Tab-separated table of C-alpha atoms in Angstrom:
chain	number	residue	atom	x	y	z
A	1	MET	CA	-81.738	-112.962	44.512
A	2	ALA	CA	-80.627	-115.895	42.369
A	3	ALA	CA	-81.563	-118.356	45.140
A	4	GLU	CA	-85.068	-116.830	45.385
A	5	GLN	CA	-85.542	-117.052	41.613
A	6	HIS	CA	-84.315	-120.649	41.687
A	7	GLN	CA	-86.923	-121.473	44.396
A	8	ARG	CA	-89.756	-119.938	42.304
A	9	ILE	CA	-88.712	-121.904	39.235
A	10	ARG	CA	-88.464	-125.090	41.310
A	11	ARG	CA	-91.980	-124.548	42.804
A	12	ALA	CA	-93.436	-123.873	39.343
A	13	PHE	CA	-91.802	-127.007	37.965
A	14	MET	CA	-93.032	-129.160	40.878
A	15	GLY	CA	-96.570	-127.762	40.502
A	16	ALA	CA	-96.599	-128.544	36.786
A	17	ALA	CA	-95.227	-132.045	37.431
A	18	SER	CA	-97.943	-132.687	40.038
A	19	VAL	CA	-100.701	-131.633	37.632
A	20	CYS	CA	-99.264	-133.888	34.908
A	21	ALA	CA	-99.027	-136.863	37.283
A	22	ALA	CA	-102.605	-136.373	38.505
A	23	THR	CA	-103.883	-136.117	34.927
A	24	PHE	CA	-102.032	-139.294	33.942
A	25	LEU	CA	-103.405	-141.236	36.918
A	26	LEU	CA	-106.976	-140.130	36.287
A	27	ALA	CA	-106.745	-140.982	32.601
A	28	SER	CA	-105.287	-144.422	33.235
A	29	CYS	CA	-107.656	-145.569	35.988
A	30	SER	CA	-110.372	-147.984	35.034
A	31	ASP	CA	-112.907	-146.798	37.629
A	32	TYR	CA	-115.010	-144.727	35.250
A	33	PRO	CA	-117.856	-146.315	33.248
A	34	VAL	CA	-117.561	-145.980	29.488
A	35	GLU	CA	-120.427	-146.118	26.999
A	36	VAL	CA	-120.033	-148.804	24.355
A	37	ASP	CA	-122.849	-148.462	21.850
A	38	THR	CA	-121.688	-150.413	18.801
A	39	VAL	CA	-120.390	-153.934	18.390
A	40	ASP	CA	-117.474	-152.487	16.387
A	41	GLN	CA	-116.105	-150.975	19.616
A	42	LEU	CA	-115.989	-154.456	21.141
A	43	THR	CA	-115.103	-156.667	18.173
A	44	GLY	CA	-111.748	-158.396	18.486
A	45	VAL	CA	-109.740	-160.526	20.880
A	46	TRP	CA	-109.551	-159.407	24.520
A	47	SER	CA	-107.375	-160.954	27.223
A	48	ASP	CA	-106.659	-160.702	30.924
A	49	PHE	CA	-103.298	-160.873	32.714
A	50	ALA	CA	-103.608	-164.642	33.199
A	51	GLY	CA	-103.896	-165.238	29.449
A	52	ARG	CA	-107.610	-166.032	29.269
A	53	THR	CA	-109.191	-164.654	26.112
A	54	VAL	CA	-112.580	-163.609	24.836
A	55	GLU	CA	-113.134	-162.978	21.137
A	56	PHE	CA	-116.108	-160.747	20.389
A	57	LYS	CA	-117.532	-161.011	16.897
A	58	GLY	CA	-119.465	-158.467	14.841
A	59	ASP	CA	-122.719	-160.436	15.164
A	60	GLY	CA	-122.841	-160.066	18.978
A	61	THR	CA	-121.468	-163.517	19.772
A	62	PHE	CA	-118.278	-164.385	21.615
A	63	THR	CA	-115.961	-167.322	22.129
A	64	ALA	CA	-113.808	-167.557	25.241
A	65	LYS	CA	-110.787	-169.661	26.171
A	66	GLY	CA	-109.900	-170.546	29.745
A	67	LEU	CA	-112.838	-168.981	31.627
A	68	ASP	CA	-114.214	-170.561	34.766
A	69	LYS	CA	-116.764	-169.373	37.310
A	70	ALA	CA	-114.127	-167.420	39.281
A	71	ASP	CA	-113.298	-165.377	36.163
A	72	VAL	CA	-116.856	-164.137	35.782
A	73	GLY	CA	-117.347	-163.433	39.493
A	74	ALA	CA	-120.396	-165.643	39.864
A	75	ASP	CA	-121.512	-169.158	40.589
A	76	CYS	CA	-122.283	-170.110	36.999
A	77	SER	CA	-122.278	-173.879	36.983
A	78	GLY	CA	-120.875	-175.443	33.855
A	79	ILE	CA	-119.134	-172.338	32.541
A	80	ALA	CA	-115.775	-174.084	32.164
A	81	ASP	CA	-117.383	-176.387	29.588
A	82	ARG	CA	-119.297	-173.615	27.797
A	83	GLN	CA	-117.070	-170.929	26.383
A	84	ARG	CA	-119.550	-169.389	23.937
A	85	GLY	CA	-122.378	-166.935	24.177
A	86	THR	CA	-123.898	-163.622	23.171
A	87	VAL	CA	-123.633	-160.045	24.365
A	88	SER	CA	-126.125	-157.252	23.674
A	89	LEU	CA	-124.863	-153.740	24.361
A	90	SER	CA	-126.660	-151.274	26.600
A	91	GLY	CA	-124.425	-148.253	27.189
A	92	THR	CA	-121.908	-148.848	29.973
A	93	TYR	CA	-122.525	-152.592	30.029
A	94	GLY	CA	-123.650	-155.511	27.923
A	95	GLU	CA	-126.110	-158.272	28.814
A	96	VAL	CA	-124.242	-161.591	28.596
A	97	THR	CA	-125.621	-165.065	28.001
A	98	PHE	CA	-123.386	-168.145	28.010
A	99	ASP	CA	-124.707	-170.937	25.776
A	100	GLY	CA	-126.136	-173.744	27.921
A	101	VAL	CA	-125.130	-172.202	31.265
A	102	ASP	CA	-127.440	-171.079	34.058
A	103	CYS	CA	-125.912	-167.693	34.815
A	104	GLU	CA	-128.667	-165.115	35.242
A	105	GLY	CA	-127.950	-161.416	35.487
A	106	MET	CA	-124.467	-161.651	33.994
A	107	LYS	CA	-123.166	-158.407	32.544
A	108	LEU	CA	-120.053	-157.197	30.799
A	109	ALA	CA	-119.080	-153.820	32.305
A	110	PHE	CA	-116.895	-151.255	30.516
A	111	TYR	CA	-114.463	-148.959	32.368
A	112	GLY	CA	-111.702	-146.520	31.449
A	113	SER	CA	-111.830	-143.960	28.648
A	114	PRO	CA	-113.689	-144.096	25.320
A	115	SER	CA	-110.447	-144.628	23.414
A	116	SER	CA	-108.968	-147.210	25.805
A	117	PHE	CA	-111.323	-149.191	27.990
A	118	VAL	CA	-111.417	-152.553	29.742
A	119	ALA	CA	-114.272	-155.033	29.999
A	120	CYS	CA	-115.113	-157.295	32.907
A	121	PHE	CA	-117.784	-159.875	33.665
A	122	THR	CA	-119.952	-159.113	36.705
A	123	GLN	CA	-123.356	-159.693	38.260
A	124	ASP	CA	-122.963	-156.753	40.670
A	125	MET	CA	-122.661	-153.463	38.777
A	126	THR	CA	-123.147	-151.307	41.892
A	127	SER	CA	-120.058	-152.375	43.825
A	128	GLY	CA	-117.747	-152.943	40.886
A	129	GLY	CA	-117.914	-156.698	41.373
A	130	CYS	CA	-115.383	-157.406	38.635
A	131	THR	CA	-112.775	-160.058	39.241
A	132	ASP	CA	-110.701	-159.874	36.042
A	133	GLU	CA	-110.322	-157.048	33.551
A	134	PHE	CA	-110.032	-157.906	29.886
A	135	SER	CA	-108.359	-155.510	27.468
A	136	ARG	CA	-108.150	-155.610	23.703
A	137	LYS	CA	-105.096	-157.466	22.418
A	138	ASP	CA	-102.882	-155.569	20.004
A	139	ASP	CA	-102.665	-157.189	16.601
């Protein structure tokens, strides 16, 4: 009897642990588009794992450090020399323009959860054409 009760408790514990693990994985994945409607949600310094940064300002402009055409997933000639631009928000993405760079159709896509999301430059929103994910740096 004690062995049977032990098995039931073990199954209940394993079931609860599985649900918790699945919830954690779903919450931490960055595959889900997130709506970003105000510049305040974006304002601040964002970085990727390689140390490149993008600082978004409250007026819709940004300044980047270390970006090149591979970081934005497109053939944007001259981007390494031009690390400034503007972004205008449109729900789950922002329209991006780099100052003095021919880079049409560039977007900034937002993925994750409303309270913790990542941003990535892309020209192909349909296939998740992001190369690097930028997340907000902690102050």
